[in-house]
PDB file of C-alpha atoms and ligand atoms in Angstrom:
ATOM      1  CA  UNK A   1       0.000   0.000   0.000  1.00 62.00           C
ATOM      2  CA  UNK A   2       2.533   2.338   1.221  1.00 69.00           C
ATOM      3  CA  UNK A   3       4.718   2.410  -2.331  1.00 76.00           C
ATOM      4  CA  UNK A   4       1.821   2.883  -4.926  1.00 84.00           C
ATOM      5  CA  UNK A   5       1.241   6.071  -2.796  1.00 83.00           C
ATOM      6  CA  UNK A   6       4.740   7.228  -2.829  1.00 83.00           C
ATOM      7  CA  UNK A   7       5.045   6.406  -6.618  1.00 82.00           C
ATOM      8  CA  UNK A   8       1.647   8.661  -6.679  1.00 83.00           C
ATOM      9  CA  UNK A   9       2.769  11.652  -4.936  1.00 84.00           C
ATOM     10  CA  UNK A  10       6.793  11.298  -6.299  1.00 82.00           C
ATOM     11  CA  UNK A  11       4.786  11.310 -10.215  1.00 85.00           C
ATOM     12  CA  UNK A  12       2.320  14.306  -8.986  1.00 86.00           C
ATOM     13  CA  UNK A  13       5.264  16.113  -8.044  1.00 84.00           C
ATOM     14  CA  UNK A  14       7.077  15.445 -11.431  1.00 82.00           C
ATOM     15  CA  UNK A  15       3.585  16.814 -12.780  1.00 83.00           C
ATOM     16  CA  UNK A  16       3.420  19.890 -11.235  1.00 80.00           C
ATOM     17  CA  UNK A  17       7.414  21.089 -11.678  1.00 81.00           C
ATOM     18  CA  UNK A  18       6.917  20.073 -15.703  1.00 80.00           C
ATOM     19  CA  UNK A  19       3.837  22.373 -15.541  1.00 72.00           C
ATOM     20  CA  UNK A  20       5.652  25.197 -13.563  1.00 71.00           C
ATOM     21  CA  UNK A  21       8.763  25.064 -16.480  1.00 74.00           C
ATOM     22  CA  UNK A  22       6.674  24.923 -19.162  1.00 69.00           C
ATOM     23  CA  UNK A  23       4.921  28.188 -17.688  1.00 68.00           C
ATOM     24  CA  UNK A  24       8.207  30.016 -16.639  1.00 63.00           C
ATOM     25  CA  UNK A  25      10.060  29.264 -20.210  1.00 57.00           C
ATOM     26  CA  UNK A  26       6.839  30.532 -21.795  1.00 50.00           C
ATOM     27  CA  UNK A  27       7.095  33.405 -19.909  1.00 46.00           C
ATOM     28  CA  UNK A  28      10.426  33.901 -21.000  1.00 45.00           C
ATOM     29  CA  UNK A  29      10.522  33.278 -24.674  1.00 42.00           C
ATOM     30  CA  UNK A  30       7.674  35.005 -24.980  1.00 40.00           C
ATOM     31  CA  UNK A  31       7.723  39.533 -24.878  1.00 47.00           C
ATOM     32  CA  UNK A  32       9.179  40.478 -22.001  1.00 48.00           C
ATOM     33  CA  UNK A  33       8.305  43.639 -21.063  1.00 51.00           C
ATOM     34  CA  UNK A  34      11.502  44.927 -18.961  1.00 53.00           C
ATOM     35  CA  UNK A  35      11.349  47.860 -16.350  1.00 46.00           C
ATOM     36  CA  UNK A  36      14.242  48.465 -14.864  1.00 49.00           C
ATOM     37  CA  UNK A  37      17.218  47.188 -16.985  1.00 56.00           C
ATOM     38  CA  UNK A  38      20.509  48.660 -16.863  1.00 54.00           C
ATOM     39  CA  UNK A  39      22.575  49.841 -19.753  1.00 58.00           C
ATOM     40  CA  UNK A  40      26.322  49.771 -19.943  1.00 50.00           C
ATOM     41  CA  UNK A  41      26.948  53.587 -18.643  1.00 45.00           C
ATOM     42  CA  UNK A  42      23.887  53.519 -16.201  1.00 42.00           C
ATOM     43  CA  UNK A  43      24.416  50.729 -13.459  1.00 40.00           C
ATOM     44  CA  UNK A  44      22.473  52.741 -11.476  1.00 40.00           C
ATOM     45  CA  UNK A  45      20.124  50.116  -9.230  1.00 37.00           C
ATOM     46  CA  UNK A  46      16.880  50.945  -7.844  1.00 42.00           C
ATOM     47  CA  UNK A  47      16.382  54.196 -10.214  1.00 47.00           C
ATOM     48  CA  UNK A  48      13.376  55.183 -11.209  1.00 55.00           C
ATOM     49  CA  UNK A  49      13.556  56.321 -14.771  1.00 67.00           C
ATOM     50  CA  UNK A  50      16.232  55.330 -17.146  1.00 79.00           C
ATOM     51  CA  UNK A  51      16.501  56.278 -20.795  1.00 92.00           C
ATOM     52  CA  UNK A  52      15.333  54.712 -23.707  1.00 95.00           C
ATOM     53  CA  UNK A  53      18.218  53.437 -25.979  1.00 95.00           C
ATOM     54  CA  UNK A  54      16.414  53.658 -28.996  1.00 97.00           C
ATOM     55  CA  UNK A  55      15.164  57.605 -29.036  1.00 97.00           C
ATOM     56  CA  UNK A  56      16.961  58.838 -25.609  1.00 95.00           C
ATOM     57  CA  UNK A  57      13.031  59.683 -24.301  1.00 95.00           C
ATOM     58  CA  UNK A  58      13.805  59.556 -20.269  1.00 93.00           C
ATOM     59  CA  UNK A  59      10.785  57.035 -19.544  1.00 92.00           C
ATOM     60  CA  UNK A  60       8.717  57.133 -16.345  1.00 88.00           C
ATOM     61  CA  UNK A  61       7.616  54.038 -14.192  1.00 85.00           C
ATOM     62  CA  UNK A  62       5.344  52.128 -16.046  1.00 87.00           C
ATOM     63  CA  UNK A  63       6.772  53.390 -19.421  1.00 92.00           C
ATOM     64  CA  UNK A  64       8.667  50.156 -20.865  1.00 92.00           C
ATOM     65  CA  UNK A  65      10.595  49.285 -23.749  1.00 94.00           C
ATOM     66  CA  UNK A  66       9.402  46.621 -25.758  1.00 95.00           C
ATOM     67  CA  UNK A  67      12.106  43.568 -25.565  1.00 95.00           C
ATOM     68  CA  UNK A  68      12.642  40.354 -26.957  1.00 95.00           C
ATOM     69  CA  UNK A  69      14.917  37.746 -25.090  1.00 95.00           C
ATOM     70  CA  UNK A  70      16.143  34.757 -26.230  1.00 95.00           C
ATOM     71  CA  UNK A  71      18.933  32.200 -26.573  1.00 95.00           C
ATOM     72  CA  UNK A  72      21.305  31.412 -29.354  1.00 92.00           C
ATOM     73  CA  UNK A  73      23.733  28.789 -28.409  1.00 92.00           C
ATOM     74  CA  UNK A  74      25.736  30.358 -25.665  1.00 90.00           C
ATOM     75  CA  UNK A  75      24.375  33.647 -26.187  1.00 90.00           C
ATOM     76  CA  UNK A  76      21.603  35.095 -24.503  1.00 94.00           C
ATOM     77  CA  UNK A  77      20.292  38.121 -26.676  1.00 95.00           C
ATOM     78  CA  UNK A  78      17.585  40.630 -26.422  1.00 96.00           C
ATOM     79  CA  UNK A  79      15.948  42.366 -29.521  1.00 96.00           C
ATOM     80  CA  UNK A  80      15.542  46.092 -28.721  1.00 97.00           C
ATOM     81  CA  UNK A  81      12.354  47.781 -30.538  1.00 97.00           C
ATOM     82  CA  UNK A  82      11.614  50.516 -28.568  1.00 97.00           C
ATOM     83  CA  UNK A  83       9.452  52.573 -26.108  1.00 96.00           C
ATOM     84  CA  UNK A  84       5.730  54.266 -25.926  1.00 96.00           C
ATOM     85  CA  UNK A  85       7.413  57.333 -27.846  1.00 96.00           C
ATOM     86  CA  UNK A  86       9.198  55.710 -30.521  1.00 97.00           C
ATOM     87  CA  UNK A  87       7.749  52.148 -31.595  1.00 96.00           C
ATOM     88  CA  UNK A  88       4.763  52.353 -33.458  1.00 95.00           C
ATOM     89  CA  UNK A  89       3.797  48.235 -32.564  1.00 94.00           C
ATOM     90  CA  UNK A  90       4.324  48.844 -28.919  1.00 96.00           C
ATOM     91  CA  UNK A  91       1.792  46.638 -26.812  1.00 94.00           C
ATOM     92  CA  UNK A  92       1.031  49.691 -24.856  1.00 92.00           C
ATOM     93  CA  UNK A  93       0.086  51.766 -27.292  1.00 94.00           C
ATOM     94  CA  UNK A  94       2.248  54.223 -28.592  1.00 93.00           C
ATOM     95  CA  UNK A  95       2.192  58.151 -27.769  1.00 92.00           C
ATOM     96  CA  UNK A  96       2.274  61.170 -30.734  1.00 91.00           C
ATOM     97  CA  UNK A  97       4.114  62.985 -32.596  1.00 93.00           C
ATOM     98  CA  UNK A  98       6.477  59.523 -32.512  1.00 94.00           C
ATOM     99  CA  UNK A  99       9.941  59.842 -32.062  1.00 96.00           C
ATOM    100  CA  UNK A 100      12.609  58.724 -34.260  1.00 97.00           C
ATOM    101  CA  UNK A 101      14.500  55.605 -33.365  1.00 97.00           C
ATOM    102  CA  UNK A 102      18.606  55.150 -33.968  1.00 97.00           C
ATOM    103  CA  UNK A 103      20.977  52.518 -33.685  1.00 97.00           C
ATOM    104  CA  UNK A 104      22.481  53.329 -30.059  1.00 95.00           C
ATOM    105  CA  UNK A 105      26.108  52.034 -31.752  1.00 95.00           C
ATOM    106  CA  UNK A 106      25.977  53.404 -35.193  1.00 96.00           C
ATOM    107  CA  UNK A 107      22.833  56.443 -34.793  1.00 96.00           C
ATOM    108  CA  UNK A 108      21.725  55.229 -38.435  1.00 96.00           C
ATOM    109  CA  UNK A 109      17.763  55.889 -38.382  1.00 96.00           C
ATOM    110  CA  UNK A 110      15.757  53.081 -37.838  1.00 96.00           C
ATOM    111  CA  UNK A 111      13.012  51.777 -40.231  1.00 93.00           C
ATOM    112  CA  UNK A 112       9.447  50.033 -39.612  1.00 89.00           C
ATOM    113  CA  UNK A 113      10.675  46.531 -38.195  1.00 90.00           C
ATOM    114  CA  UNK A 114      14.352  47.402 -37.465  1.00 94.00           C
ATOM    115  CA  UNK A 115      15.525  46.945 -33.718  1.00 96.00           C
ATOM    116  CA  UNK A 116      18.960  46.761 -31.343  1.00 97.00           C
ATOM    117  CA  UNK A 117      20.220  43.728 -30.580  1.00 96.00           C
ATOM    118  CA  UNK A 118      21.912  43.578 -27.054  1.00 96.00           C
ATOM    119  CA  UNK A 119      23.647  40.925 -24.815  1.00 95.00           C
ATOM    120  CA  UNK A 120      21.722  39.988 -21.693  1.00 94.00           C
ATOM    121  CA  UNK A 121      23.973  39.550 -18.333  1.00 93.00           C
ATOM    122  CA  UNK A 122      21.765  37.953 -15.705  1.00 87.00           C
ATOM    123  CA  UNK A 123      23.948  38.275 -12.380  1.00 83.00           C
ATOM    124  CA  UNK A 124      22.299  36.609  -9.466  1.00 88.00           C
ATOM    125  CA  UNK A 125      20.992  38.973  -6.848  1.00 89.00           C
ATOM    126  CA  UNK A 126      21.205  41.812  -9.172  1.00 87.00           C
ATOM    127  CA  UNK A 127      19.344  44.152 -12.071  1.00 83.00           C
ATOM    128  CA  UNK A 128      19.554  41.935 -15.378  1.00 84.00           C
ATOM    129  CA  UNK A 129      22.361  43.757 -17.037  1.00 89.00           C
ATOM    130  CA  UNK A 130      22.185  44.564 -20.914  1.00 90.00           C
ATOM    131  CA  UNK A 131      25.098  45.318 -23.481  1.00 93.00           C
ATOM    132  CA  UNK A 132      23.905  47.365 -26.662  1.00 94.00           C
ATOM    133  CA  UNK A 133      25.528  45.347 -29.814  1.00 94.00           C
ATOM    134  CA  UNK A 134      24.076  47.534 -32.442  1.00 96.00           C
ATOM    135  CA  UNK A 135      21.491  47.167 -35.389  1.00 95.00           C
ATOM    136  CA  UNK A 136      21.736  44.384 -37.818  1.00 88.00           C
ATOM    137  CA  UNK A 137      23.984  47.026 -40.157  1.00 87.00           C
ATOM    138  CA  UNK A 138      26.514  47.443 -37.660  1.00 94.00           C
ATOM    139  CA  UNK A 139      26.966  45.222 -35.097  1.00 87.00           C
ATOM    140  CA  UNK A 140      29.262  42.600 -37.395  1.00 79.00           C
ATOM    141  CA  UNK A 141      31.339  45.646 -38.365  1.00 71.00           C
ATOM    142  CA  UNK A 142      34.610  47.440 -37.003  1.00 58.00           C
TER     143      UNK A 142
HETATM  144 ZN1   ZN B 201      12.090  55.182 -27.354  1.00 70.07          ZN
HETATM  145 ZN1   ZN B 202      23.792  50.228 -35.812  1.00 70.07          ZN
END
């Protein structure tokens, strides 16, 4: 009697973590919506407002650029395409007159369905860190 229940609760527990990885890497690979990143010059932690890298708007709480994040190989990149007052396709909605997005590496003027690419640090305990690469144009050059 005793082992069929063990097997029981070991196999529900199996269940349940399967169920809770499935949700978290969905919740990963899908948009994340990031407030509160750091860029390279602005380590700053716990600051309220912090730039967007795209058109330079300061943002506000609750104003967040739109990020994608995920892996390639090694790598753990994050597509940049902007904030309320620069991307056009921002799940927020976006605010007028729009503002014109750059490269943060290169400054070339972003088109309709252009964004940053960036390298993702995650250090334990700390703000998830991100590195500006550049645009597709630019970040294979120099
Ligand atoms: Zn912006
Ligand atoms: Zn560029």
């Amino acid at each position: 009697m005793f082992p069929e229940i063990l097997i029981i609760v070991i196999l529900f527990g199996i269940l349940i973590f399967l169920i809770i990885s499935t949700l978290k890497n969905k919740h990963t690979v899908e948009d994340s919506l990031l407030e509160g990143f750091s860029f390279d010059d602005d380590d700053d932690i716990g600051e309220d407002t912090h730039p967007c890298p795209l058109c330079e708007k300061a943002l506000r709480k609750g104003e967040r650029v739109h990020s994608v994040i995920y892996n390639r190989g090694e790598d753990r990149l994050m597509n940049i395409y902007g904030c309320p007052w620069c991307y056009s396709d921002h799940p927020a909605g976006c605010r007028e007159p729009l503002r014109d997005r750059r490269c943060p590496s290169c400054k070339v003027l972003f088109k309709e369905g252009n964004f940053a690419i960036a390298r993702v640090f995650e250090r334990p305990g700390r703000k998830m860190h991100v590195h500006v690469l550049g645009c597709p144009v630019c970040r294979h050059k120099d």
